Amino acid sequence: MILKSLFTLFFLFTLSLSAQELPPIQNYTSIEYNAGNQNWGIGQSENQTLYIANNGGLLEFNGTSWRLYQAPFGTPVKSVVSIKDKVYTGSYMEFGYWSSNQSGILNYNSLSSKLPIPLIEDEDFWNITAYKDWVLFQSLDRIYIYNSNSDSFEIIEAKTTSAKIFEIRGKIFFQIKNEGFFTLENGKPVLVSDNAIFLNVVIVGAYSLGDRMLVITDQGEFYYLNEGNVEKWNIAADVNLFSTKIYSSLLLDDGSFVLGTISKGIYHFNKNGDLIRHINQEKGLSNNTVLSIYQDFDHNLWLGLDNGLSVLNLDSPFKEYTDHLGAVGVVYTAKKMAGKLYLGTNQGLFLKNNAGDTDFKLVAGTEGQVWMLKEIDDTLFCGHHNGTYVIEDDKATNISKYPGTWDIQPLKSNKELLIQGNYEGLSVLERKNGTWNYRNNIEGFDSSSRFFEFVDDHQVLINHDFKGIFDLTLDSAYTKVLNMNQIESKGIGSSLLKYHDDIVYATINGVFKYLPKERTFKNDLLLTTNFFTANDSIVGILQSTNSAERLWGFANDNIISLSTGLLSEKPLRTEVSIPKFFRRSMGVLGFESVVHLENELYLIGMSNGYVTLDLGKITQREYQIGLNDVSIKSYDTPKVSVMLQNDDEFEYSQNNLGFNYNVIEYDKYTEVYYQYRLDGLYGDWSNWSTSTEISFDNLPYGNYDFQVRGKVGNELTSNIETYSFIIQRPWYISYLAIISYIILGVLLSILIHRIYKNYYKKQQAQLIKDNSKRLKRKKLKNQRKIVQIKNDQLQELIDSKNRELAISTMSIIKKNEFLNAIKDKLKSSGGIPEIKAVIKTIDRNINNVDDWKFFENAFNNADKDFLKKVRDKHPELSANDLRLCAYLRLNLSSKEIAPLLNISVRSVEVKRYRLRKKMNLSREAGLTDYIINL
């Protein structure tokens, strides 16, 4: 038993957690800003750009991107301050200022090189202070006072252990080692106090509080200095600062002050000396050694650490409690009651006292899932996985073991009964003798009852995410269900709650209001349009706070809250922008939790703690977007920044341009989106994006207007940044080139014209020549045709003559044959004189000269000059030989020739033989063939 008690005590001790709600903290590591670990000083320019004195050089940060400038000789930068358009820095054996060129790049100008005397060996410049027209550069040995108007120096010997200069009520104060606390008058040091405090202890801070000066030492002691008198101030906070070393300090704009330590982070005190918060590495800083402190224009607190940078958003409406160890778990519900804050998580019920920086402690016996915390009649009920507990301070009493209590609702008609929604239906709690206990479960319904609301004392509506709404009628004793109707589901992601006097049913498809007379739900257009918009709609459940007077919904980019309107019935809509990580950190979807703590302060459960939201701190402000850089890109060379001037002209080879832009904002919970367009290429705005740069490749020649705007949260930037530029024509289509092309074209046209003219002349001449040849050929062809026609006609005539010759020849042959036949018959008749006379007459007709003449004429017409050729070649031939040649020319046989010559066939053969002899033909040559071919 003793061991069990000791184990319980040890378990409770380990679950005792540091439970301070802190402003949002952002940490930047050396890996992120790509420079050295140590950050010795911080300053801010008029355009809100931050400059950090870093071991690696001068760091520039605009809220989005970092840029490192190497100090002369590559030494660490130990101090920095921004004055107007210059950034002054101090480093090892060097100090001067940086100024930006038209491209936004800083260039260094040395001032220490202008000193009339040399620097002390190994002199480091740890502090820079601006005072009117002077800039004071402080090392551990001297103060160099630079007059920016006259560009002259005054030098004060002032050895010190810690280089600090303080401006108080228009005067400069500083400490000289072993001599005391001094001020400057007429450029000379004047002793203010040589109290032992100023002789033996390092002063890290001096500030004006009322009519007195507050001095802070590196041992964490506070003193008032008034007219040379030193008085110790014992601050109200119960903090032992003596055990730590104070290295830096700062008086904030609200009158509070921050001390930076060597090993314990920062201590933040109000002007009365009460501790506001103590923040160290365990609570969110990236390092415990605070080398420098700076408050920017938006009251963010910047800490230059020995390893990295941290920034605290002091004015943020959000504050965070982060469970770094995971002992608290996911916060599902919370309740502030009787000066205590209770958290219901997946690991149990935790509480802490509101006063001071106390810790969360686990309430004994409540280990496990807590679903609900609700105060009813000054009693705090805890709905738990194991049942229901009544909570009194840090004690939990189990009053119901009926598992899984989602919610508890009071009955208007009976203050002694409470209705519980459990994993398996509804149950009843009853108060007897001032003590609450489980009475019974309500029979007839056993579905999970996470969300339920009473229409009247006996009608209850219960939401089921998939089955819809169950409409139950209970008996008067609350022991069973008398009647049950089911209303069809209107979508998943549902919740059922009270808003004012109405019952509201919310799903992913809208918000619906219950109509008691119709016993159904109808879409509430007013609520739906407030929680479901085209740009952003709630994801998860709808919840109510402030006794059902305020509604809450969580979208991806906004927290949406609806409350009663002040001057009209229209509800007042509050929209709080949140970054993407916020929604993802809220734990299980559908179990979002928002709880009213006090006034305008609300607690929102997260997966690793909780966040508080103060609606009273939400303010509207204007933001401006700036164009940081325009660069020319190339595939094989680094990008080159250009001077930021409107109407810049770029060569066509420089048509790959990159643009870098941003809105300077250092708040952790503020997300900035950007939208751009390039008139001249396309006129539509791009989609919203968190990217701060865009590039355009291979832009055509022409005039362009690059425009970019930002959206900070839900507010557009007050300006649209515009940069006008021109991409020149490529050389080959420049105006000069075009004129050259025109001249060249004209000359080329003339040349081509001449070439074509000559060509066409040649073509024309050739054509004439060809036509002439063609005409000649045509004429020749026609002549040939005429000759052919004539030849044809002659041939026809020859054929006709040949036919006549053939006819005449055949006629003579027939006639002679006929006469010979008559002659032969007459010879056979005897020697009658009359017959002999007839025979003689026949012989005369056969050998008729006229027949030969006729034949000769016909033969000459048919075969001109044949007989002449024969006579010329064979002049020895007789007339009868010529007749025989003519007959052979006609290819007549001996038989056919015999009648024509009035001789026998034998005689014809003899004649043929003799003719061969006369013609001297060889034996092999044919007579007929020779004559035909002659």
PDB file of C-alpha atoms in Angstrom, residues 160-303:
ATOM      1  CA  THR A 160      34.537  49.739 -19.700  1.00  0.00           C
ATOM      2  CA  THR A 161      33.771  46.110 -19.020  1.00  0.00           C
ATOM      3  CA  SER A 162      30.516  46.104 -20.979  1.00  0.00           C
ATOM      4  CA  ALA A 163      29.938  48.477 -23.876  1.00  0.00           C
ATOM      5  CA  LYS A 164      26.567  50.074 -23.106  1.00  0.00           C
ATOM      6  CA  ILE A 165      25.321  53.597 -23.843  1.00  0.00           C
ATOM      7  CA  PHE A 166      21.947  54.769 -22.527  1.00  0.00           C
ATOM      8  CA  GLU A 167      19.825  57.649 -23.792  1.00  0.00           C
ATOM      9  CA  ILE A 168      17.596  58.959 -21.015  1.00  0.00           C
ATOM     10  CA  ARG A 169      15.487  62.114 -21.211  1.00  0.00           C
ATOM     11  CA  GLY A 170      17.535  63.452 -24.110  1.00  0.00           C
ATOM     12  CA  LYS A 171      20.937  62.836 -22.530  1.00  0.00           C
ATOM     13  CA  ILE A 172      23.649  60.223 -23.049  1.00  0.00           C
ATOM     14  CA  PHE A 173      24.904  58.102 -20.116  1.00  0.00           C
ATOM     15  CA  PHE A 174      27.649  55.505 -19.939  1.00  0.00           C
ATOM     16  CA  GLN A 175      29.886  53.738 -17.430  1.00  0.00           C
ATOM     17  CA  ILE A 176      33.662  54.107 -17.184  1.00  0.00           C
ATOM     18  CA  LYS A 177      35.462  51.301 -15.439  1.00  0.00           C
ATOM     19  CA  ASN A 178      36.561  52.153 -11.859  1.00  0.00           C
ATOM     20  CA  GLU A 179      35.439  55.785 -12.317  1.00  0.00           C
ATOM     21  CA  GLY A 180      31.645  55.748 -12.196  1.00  0.00           C
ATOM     22  CA  PHE A 181      28.561  56.687 -14.211  1.00  0.00           C
ATOM     23  CA  PHE A 182      28.958  59.566 -16.712  1.00  0.00           C
ATOM     24  CA  THR A 183      27.011  61.738 -19.050  1.00  0.00           C
ATOM     25  CA  LEU A 184      28.115  63.928 -21.980  1.00  0.00           C
ATOM     26  CA  GLU A 185      27.998  67.702 -21.888  1.00  0.00           C
ATOM     27  CA  ASN A 186      29.463  69.738 -24.741  1.00  0.00           C
ATOM     28  CA  GLY A 187      31.099  66.594 -26.004  1.00  0.00           C
ATOM     29  CA  LYS A 188      32.935  65.974 -22.706  1.00  0.00           C
ATOM     30  CA  PRO A 189      32.281  63.246 -20.103  1.00  0.00           C
ATOM     31  CA  VAL A 190      30.765  64.553 -16.868  1.00  0.00           C
ATOM     32  CA  LEU A 191      30.530  62.380 -13.753  1.00  0.00           C
ATOM     33  CA  VAL A 192      26.974  61.636 -12.604  1.00  0.00           C
ATOM     34  CA  SER A 193      27.733  59.219  -9.767  1.00  0.00           C
ATOM     35  CA  ASP A 194      30.782  57.452  -8.395  1.00  0.00           C
ATOM     36  CA  ASN A 195      28.741  55.296  -6.062  1.00  0.00           C
ATOM     37  CA  ALA A 196      30.299  51.908  -5.331  1.00  0.00           C
ATOM     38  CA  ILE A 197      27.566  50.327  -7.456  1.00  0.00           C
ATOM     39  CA  PHE A 198      28.923  52.084 -10.544  1.00  0.00           C
ATOM     40  CA  LEU A 199      32.527  51.377  -9.597  1.00  0.00           C
ATOM     41  CA  ASN A 200      32.304  47.643  -8.906  1.00  0.00           C
ATOM     42  CA  VAL A 201      29.293  46.322 -10.819  1.00  0.00           C
ATOM     43  CA  VAL A 202      28.544  46.245 -14.541  1.00  0.00           C
ATOM     44  CA  ILE A 203      25.519  48.301 -15.568  1.00  0.00           C
ATOM     45  CA  VAL A 204      23.432  46.489 -18.225  1.00  0.00           C
ATOM     46  CA  GLY A 205      20.468  48.851 -18.310  1.00  0.00           C
ATOM     47  CA  ALA A 206      19.444  52.394 -17.399  1.00  0.00           C
ATOM     48  CA  TYR A 207      15.930  53.701 -18.080  1.00  0.00           C
ATOM     49  CA  SER A 208      13.673  56.565 -17.114  1.00  0.00           C
ATOM     50  CA  LEU A 209      10.850  55.684 -14.713  1.00  0.00           C
ATOM     51  CA  GLY A 210       8.870  58.770 -13.834  1.00  0.00           C
ATOM     52  CA  ASP A 211      11.250  61.403 -12.557  1.00  0.00           C
ATOM     53  CA  ARG A 212      13.870  58.866 -11.593  1.00  0.00           C
ATOM     54  CA  MET A 213      16.384  56.723 -13.409  1.00  0.00           C
ATOM     55  CA  LEU A 214      16.240  52.966 -13.024  1.00  0.00           C
ATOM     56  CA  VAL A 215      19.629  51.271 -13.205  1.00  0.00           C
ATOM     57  CA  ILE A 216      19.965  47.490 -13.643  1.00  0.00           C
ATOM     58  CA  THR A 217      23.159  45.591 -12.900  1.00  0.00           C
ATOM     59  CA  ASP A 218      24.478  42.354 -14.365  1.00  0.00           C
ATOM     60  CA  GLN A 219      23.707  40.714 -10.997  1.00  0.00           C
ATOM     61  CA  GLY A 220      19.996  41.367 -11.403  1.00  0.00           C
ATOM     62  CA  GLU A 221      19.813  44.228  -8.909  1.00  0.00           C
ATOM     63  CA  PHE A 222      17.672  47.309  -9.456  1.00  0.00           C
ATOM     64  CA  TYR A 223      18.603  50.803  -8.277  1.00  0.00           C
ATOM     65  CA  TYR A 224      16.998  54.207  -8.531  1.00  0.00           C
ATOM     66  CA  LEU A 225      19.345  57.066  -9.341  1.00  0.00           C
ATOM     67  CA  ASN A 226      18.035  60.519  -8.566  1.00  0.00           C
ATOM     68  CA  GLU A 227      20.274  63.597  -8.401  1.00  0.00           C
ATOM     69  CA  GLY A 228      23.303  61.512  -7.503  1.00  0.00           C
ATOM     70  CA  ASN A 229      21.512  59.501  -4.821  1.00  0.00           C
ATOM     71  CA  VAL A 230      21.329  55.715  -5.305  1.00  0.00           C
ATOM     72  CA  GLU A 231      18.446  53.753  -3.801  1.00  0.00           C
ATOM     73  CA  LYS A 232      17.937  49.976  -4.186  1.00  0.00           C
ATOM     74  CA  TRP A 233      14.579  48.769  -5.491  1.00  0.00           C
ATOM     75  CA  ASN A 234      13.463  45.376  -4.282  1.00  0.00           C
ATOM     76  CA  ILE A 235      11.120  44.242  -7.031  1.00  0.00           C
ATOM     77  CA  ALA A 236       7.828  42.566  -6.150  1.00  0.00           C
ATOM     78  CA  ALA A 237       8.594  39.406  -8.090  1.00  0.00           C
ATOM     79  CA  ASP A 238       9.891  36.506  -6.086  1.00  0.00           C
ATOM     80  CA  VAL A 239      12.731  35.754  -8.477  1.00  0.00           C
ATOM     81  CA  ASN A 240      16.327  35.045  -7.593  1.00  0.00           C
ATOM     82  CA  LEU A 241      18.248  36.917 -10.306  1.00  0.00           C
ATOM     83  CA  PHE A 242      21.491  36.951  -8.382  1.00  0.00           C
ATOM     84  CA  SER A 243      22.171  33.340  -9.323  1.00  0.00           C
ATOM     85  CA  THR A 244      22.248  34.185 -13.004  1.00  0.00           C
ATOM     86  CA  LYS A 245      24.190  36.693 -15.027  1.00  0.00           C
ATOM     87  CA  ILE A 246      22.242  39.462 -16.742  1.00  0.00           C
ATOM     88  CA  TYR A 247      23.789  40.270 -20.108  1.00  0.00           C
ATOM     89  CA  SER A 248      21.195  42.460 -21.847  1.00  0.00           C
ATOM     90  CA  SER A 249      18.071  44.450 -21.044  1.00  0.00           C
ATOM     91  CA  LEU A 250      15.405  46.535 -22.758  1.00  0.00           C
ATOM     92  CA  LEU A 251      12.581  48.859 -21.726  1.00  0.00           C
ATOM     93  CA  LEU A 252       9.539  47.988 -23.835  1.00  0.00           C
ATOM     94  CA  ASP A 253       7.013  50.416 -25.292  1.00  0.00           C
ATOM     95  CA  ASP A 254       4.386  49.505 -22.695  1.00  0.00           C
ATOM     96  CA  GLY A 255       6.699  50.426 -19.801  1.00  0.00           C
ATOM     97  CA  SER A 256       7.645  46.860 -18.922  1.00  0.00           C
ATOM     98  CA  PHE A 257      11.229  45.661 -19.221  1.00  0.00           C
ATOM     99  CA  VAL A 258      12.991  42.484 -20.261  1.00  0.00           C
ATOM    100  CA  LEU A 259      16.234  41.077 -18.889  1.00  0.00           C
ATOM    101  CA  GLY A 260      18.331  38.712 -21.000  1.00  0.00           C
ATOM    102  CA  THR A 261      20.487  36.261 -19.081  1.00  0.00           C
ATOM    103  CA  ILE A 262      23.529  34.133 -19.776  1.00  0.00           C
ATOM    104  CA  SER A 263      21.906  30.805 -18.886  1.00  0.00           C
ATOM    105  CA  LYS A 264      18.214  31.225 -18.064  1.00  0.00           C
ATOM    106  CA  GLY A 265      16.596  32.899 -21.035  1.00  0.00           C
ATOM    107  CA  ILE A 266      14.629  36.104 -20.391  1.00  0.00           C
ATOM    108  CA  TYR A 267      12.651  37.569 -17.505  1.00  0.00           C
ATOM    109  CA  HIS A 268       9.828  39.940 -18.347  1.00  0.00           C
ATOM    110  CA  PHE A 269       8.708  42.335 -15.589  1.00  0.00           C
ATOM    111  CA  ASN A 270       6.025  44.984 -15.556  1.00  0.00           C
ATOM    112  CA  LYS A 271       6.814  48.501 -14.424  1.00  0.00           C
ATOM    113  CA  ASN A 272       5.870  47.556 -10.847  1.00  0.00           C
ATOM    114  CA  GLY A 273       8.448  44.803 -10.730  1.00  0.00           C
ATOM    115  CA  ASP A 274       5.985  41.922 -11.030  1.00  0.00           C
ATOM    116  CA  LEU A 275       7.118  39.001 -13.131  1.00  0.00           C
ATOM    117  CA  ILE A 276       5.000  38.724 -16.258  1.00  0.00           C
ATOM    118  CA  ARG A 277       6.738  35.710 -17.694  1.00  0.00           C
ATOM    119  CA  HIS A 278       9.971  33.771 -17.654  1.00  0.00           C
ATOM    120  CA  ILE A 279      10.886  32.133 -20.956  1.00  0.00           C
ATOM    121  CA  ASN A 280      13.809  29.815 -21.468  1.00  0.00           C
ATOM    122  CA  GLN A 281      14.811  26.999 -23.778  1.00  0.00           C
ATOM    123  CA  GLU A 282      12.479  24.575 -22.020  1.00  0.00           C
ATOM    124  CA  LYS A 283       9.565  26.906 -22.752  1.00  0.00           C
ATOM    125  CA  GLY A 284      10.325  27.523 -26.400  1.00  0.00           C
ATOM    126  CA  LEU A 285      13.505  29.539 -26.956  1.00  0.00           C
ATOM    127  CA  SER A 286      16.184  27.986 -29.109  1.00  0.00           C
ATOM    128  CA  ASN A 287      18.886  28.918 -26.584  1.00  0.00           C
ATOM    129  CA  ASN A 288      19.178  30.210 -23.002  1.00  0.00           C
ATOM    130  CA  THR A 289      21.940  32.780 -23.627  1.00  0.00           C
ATOM    131  CA  VAL A 290      20.436  36.104 -24.680  1.00  0.00           C
ATOM    132  CA  LEU A 291      23.053  38.371 -26.235  1.00  0.00           C
ATOM    133  CA  SER A 292      20.752  41.122 -27.530  1.00  0.00           C
ATOM    134  CA  ILE A 293      17.137  42.287 -27.220  1.00  0.00           C
ATOM    135  CA  TYR A 294      15.164  44.444 -29.648  1.00  0.00           C
ATOM    136  CA  GLN A 295      11.518  45.502 -29.984  1.00  0.00           C
ATOM    137  CA  ASP A 296      10.409  46.190 -33.551  1.00  0.00           C
ATOM    138  CA  PHE A 297       7.791  48.618 -34.875  1.00  0.00           C
ATOM    139  CA  ASP A 298       5.007  46.033 -34.368  1.00  0.00           C
ATOM    140  CA  HIS A 299       6.107  45.448 -30.755  1.00  0.00           C
ATOM    141  CA  ASN A 300       7.529  42.019 -31.509  1.00  0.00           C
ATOM    142  CA  LEU A 301      10.356  41.133 -29.165  1.00  0.00           C
ATOM    143  CA  TRP A 302      13.502  39.888 -30.923  1.00  0.00           C
ATOM    144  CA  LEU A 303      16.157  37.961 -29.043  1.00  0.00           C
TER     145      LEU A 303
END
